[in-house]
PDB file of C-alpha atoms in Angstrom:
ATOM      1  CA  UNK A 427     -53.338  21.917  12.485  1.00 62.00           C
ATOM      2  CA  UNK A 428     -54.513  21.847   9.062  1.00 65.00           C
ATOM      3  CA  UNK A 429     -51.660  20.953   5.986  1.00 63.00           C
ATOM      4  CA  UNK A 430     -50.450  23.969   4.793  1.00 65.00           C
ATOM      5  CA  UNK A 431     -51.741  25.759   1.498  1.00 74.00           C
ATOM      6  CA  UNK A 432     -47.968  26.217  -0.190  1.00 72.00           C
ATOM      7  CA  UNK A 433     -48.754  24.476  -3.631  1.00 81.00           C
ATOM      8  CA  UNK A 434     -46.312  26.807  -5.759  1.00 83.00           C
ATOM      9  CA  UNK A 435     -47.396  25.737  -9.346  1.00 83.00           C
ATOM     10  CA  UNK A 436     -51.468  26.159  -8.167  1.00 85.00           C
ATOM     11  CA  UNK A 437     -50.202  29.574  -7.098  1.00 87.00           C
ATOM     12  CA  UNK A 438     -47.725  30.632  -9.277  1.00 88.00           C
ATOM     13  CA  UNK A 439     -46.853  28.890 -12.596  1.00 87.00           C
ATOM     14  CA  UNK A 440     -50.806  28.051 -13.796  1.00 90.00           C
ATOM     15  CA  UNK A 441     -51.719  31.686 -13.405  1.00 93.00           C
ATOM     16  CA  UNK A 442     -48.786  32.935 -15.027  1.00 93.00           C
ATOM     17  CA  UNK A 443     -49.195  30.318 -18.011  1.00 93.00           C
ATOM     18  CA  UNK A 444     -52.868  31.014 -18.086  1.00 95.00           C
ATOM     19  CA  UNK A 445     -52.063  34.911 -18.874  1.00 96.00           C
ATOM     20  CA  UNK A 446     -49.186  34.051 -20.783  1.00 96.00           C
ATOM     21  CA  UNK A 447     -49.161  34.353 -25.237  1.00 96.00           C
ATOM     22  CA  UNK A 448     -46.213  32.098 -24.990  1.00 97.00           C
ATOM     23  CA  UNK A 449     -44.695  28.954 -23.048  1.00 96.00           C
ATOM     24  CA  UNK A 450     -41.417  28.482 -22.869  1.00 97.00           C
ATOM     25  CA  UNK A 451     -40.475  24.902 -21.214  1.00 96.00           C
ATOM     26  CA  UNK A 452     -36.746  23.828 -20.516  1.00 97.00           C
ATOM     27  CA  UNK A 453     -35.327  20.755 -19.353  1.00 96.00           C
ATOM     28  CA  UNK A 454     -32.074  18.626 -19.141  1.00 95.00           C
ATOM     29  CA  UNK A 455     -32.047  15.656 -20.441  1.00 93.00           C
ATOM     30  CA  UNK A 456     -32.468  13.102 -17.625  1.00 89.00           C
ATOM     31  CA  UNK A 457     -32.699   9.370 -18.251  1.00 89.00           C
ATOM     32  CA  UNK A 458     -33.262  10.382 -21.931  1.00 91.00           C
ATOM     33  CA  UNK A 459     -36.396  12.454 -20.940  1.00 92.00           C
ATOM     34  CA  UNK A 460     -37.789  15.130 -19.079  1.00 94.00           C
ATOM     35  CA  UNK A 461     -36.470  16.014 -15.902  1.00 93.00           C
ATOM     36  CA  UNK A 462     -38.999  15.692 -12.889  1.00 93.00           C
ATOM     37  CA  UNK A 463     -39.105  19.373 -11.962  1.00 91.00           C
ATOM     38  CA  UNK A 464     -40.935  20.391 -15.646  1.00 93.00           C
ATOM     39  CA  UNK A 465     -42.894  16.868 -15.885  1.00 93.00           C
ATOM     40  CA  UNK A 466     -44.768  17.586 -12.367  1.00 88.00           C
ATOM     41  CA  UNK A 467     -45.757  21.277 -13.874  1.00 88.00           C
ATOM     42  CA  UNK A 468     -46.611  19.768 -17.505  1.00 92.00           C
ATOM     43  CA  UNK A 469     -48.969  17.174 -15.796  1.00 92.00           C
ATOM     44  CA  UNK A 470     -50.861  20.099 -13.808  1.00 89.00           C
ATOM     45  CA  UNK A 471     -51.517  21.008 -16.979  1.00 90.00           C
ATOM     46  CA  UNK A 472     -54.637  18.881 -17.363  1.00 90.00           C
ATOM     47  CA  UNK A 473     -56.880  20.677 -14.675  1.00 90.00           C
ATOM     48  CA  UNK A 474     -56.809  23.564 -17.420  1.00 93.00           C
ATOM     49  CA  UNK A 475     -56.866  22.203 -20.660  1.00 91.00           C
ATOM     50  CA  UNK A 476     -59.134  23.775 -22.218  1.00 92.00           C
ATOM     51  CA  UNK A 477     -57.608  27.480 -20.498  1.00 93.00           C
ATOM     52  CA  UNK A 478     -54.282  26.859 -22.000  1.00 93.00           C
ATOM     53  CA  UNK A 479     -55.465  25.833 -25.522  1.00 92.00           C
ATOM     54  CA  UNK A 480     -53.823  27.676 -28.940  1.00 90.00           C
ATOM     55  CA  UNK A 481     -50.810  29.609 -27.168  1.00 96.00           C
ATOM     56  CA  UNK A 482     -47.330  29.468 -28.710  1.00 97.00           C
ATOM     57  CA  UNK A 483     -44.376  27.479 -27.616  1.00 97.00           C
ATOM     58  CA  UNK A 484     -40.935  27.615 -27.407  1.00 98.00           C
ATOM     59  CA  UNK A 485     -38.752  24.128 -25.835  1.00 98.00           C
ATOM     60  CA  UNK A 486     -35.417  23.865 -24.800  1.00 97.00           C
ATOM     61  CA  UNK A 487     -33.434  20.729 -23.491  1.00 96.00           C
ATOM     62  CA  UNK A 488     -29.594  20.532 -23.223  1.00 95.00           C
ATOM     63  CA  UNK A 489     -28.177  17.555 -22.262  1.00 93.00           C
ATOM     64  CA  UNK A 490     -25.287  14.670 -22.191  1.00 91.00           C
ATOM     65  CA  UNK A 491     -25.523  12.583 -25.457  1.00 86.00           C
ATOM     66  CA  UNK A 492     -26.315  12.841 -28.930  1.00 89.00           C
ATOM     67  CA  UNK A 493     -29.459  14.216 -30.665  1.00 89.00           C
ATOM     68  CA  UNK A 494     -30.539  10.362 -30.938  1.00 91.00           C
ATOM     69  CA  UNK A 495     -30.455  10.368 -27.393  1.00 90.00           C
ATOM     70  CA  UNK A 496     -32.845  13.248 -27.183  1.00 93.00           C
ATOM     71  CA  UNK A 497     -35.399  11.684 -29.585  1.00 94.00           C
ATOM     72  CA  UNK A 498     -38.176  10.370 -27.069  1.00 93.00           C
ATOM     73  CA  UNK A 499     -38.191  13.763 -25.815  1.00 95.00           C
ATOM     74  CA  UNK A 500     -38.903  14.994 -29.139  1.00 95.00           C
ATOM     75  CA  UNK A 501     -42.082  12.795 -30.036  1.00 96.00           C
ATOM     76  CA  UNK A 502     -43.126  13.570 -25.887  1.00 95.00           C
ATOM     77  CA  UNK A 503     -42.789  17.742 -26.877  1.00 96.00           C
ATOM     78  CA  UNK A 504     -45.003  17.004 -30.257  1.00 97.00           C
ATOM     79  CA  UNK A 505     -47.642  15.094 -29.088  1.00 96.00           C
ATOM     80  CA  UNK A 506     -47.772  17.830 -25.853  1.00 95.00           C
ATOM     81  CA  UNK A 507     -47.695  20.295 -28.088  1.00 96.00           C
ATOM     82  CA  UNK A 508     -49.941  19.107 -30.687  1.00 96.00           C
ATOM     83  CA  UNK A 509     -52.445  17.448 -28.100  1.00 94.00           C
ATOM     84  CA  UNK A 510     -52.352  21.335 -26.403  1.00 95.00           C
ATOM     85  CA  UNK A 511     -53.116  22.703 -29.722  1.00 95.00           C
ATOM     86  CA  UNK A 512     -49.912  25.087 -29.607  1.00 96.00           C
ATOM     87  CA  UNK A 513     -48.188  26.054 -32.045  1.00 97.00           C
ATOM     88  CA  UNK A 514     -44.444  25.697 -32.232  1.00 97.00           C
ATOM     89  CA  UNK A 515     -42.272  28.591 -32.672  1.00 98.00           C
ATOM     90  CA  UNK A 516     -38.824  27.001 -32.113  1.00 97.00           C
ATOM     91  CA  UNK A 517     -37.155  23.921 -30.651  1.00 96.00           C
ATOM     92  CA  UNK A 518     -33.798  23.762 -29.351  1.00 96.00           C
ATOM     93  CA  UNK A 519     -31.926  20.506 -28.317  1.00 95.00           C
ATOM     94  CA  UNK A 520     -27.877  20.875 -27.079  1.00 95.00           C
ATOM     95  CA  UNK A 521     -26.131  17.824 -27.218  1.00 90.00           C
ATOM     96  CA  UNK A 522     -22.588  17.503 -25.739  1.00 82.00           C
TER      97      UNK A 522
END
């Protein structure tokens, strides 16, 4: 018995990004960062690099805190997006 073939973001998130204009990512704040969930699908990102290069972007990240709180997450989504050569349509950050 072989280990099953069920990677869902090989299968379903990188082709939908790859055809995609724009990516929309959204997290909670967690530990004053990303939750797990979107940071295992950003760091698949690398096997396509190059593929995913000069779309648009959209973030979102709602959380418990203050906007201070949420500021790590900031510089993380600018040097993703600038390092992914995307440009930024909007940002959105939801404090409590």
């Amino acid at each position: 018995m072989g280990i099953p073939d069920n990677d869902v973001v090989e299968k379903e998130a990188i082709p939908q990004l790859l055809a995609a204009d724009v990516v929309v990512l959204v997290s909670s704040l967690y530990y004053f960062g990303l939750n797990a969930q979107l940071k295992t699908v950003i760091d698949r990102f690398y096997d396509y690099n190059h593929e995913l290069k000069d779309k648009k972007m959209i973030f979102m990240m709602a959380g418990y805190g203050s906007q201070e709180d949420m500021d790590a997450v900031k510089l993380h989504i600018g040097k993703l997006r600038s390092y992914m050569r995307w440009e930024m349509i909007d940002q959105i950050y939801v404090d409590d």
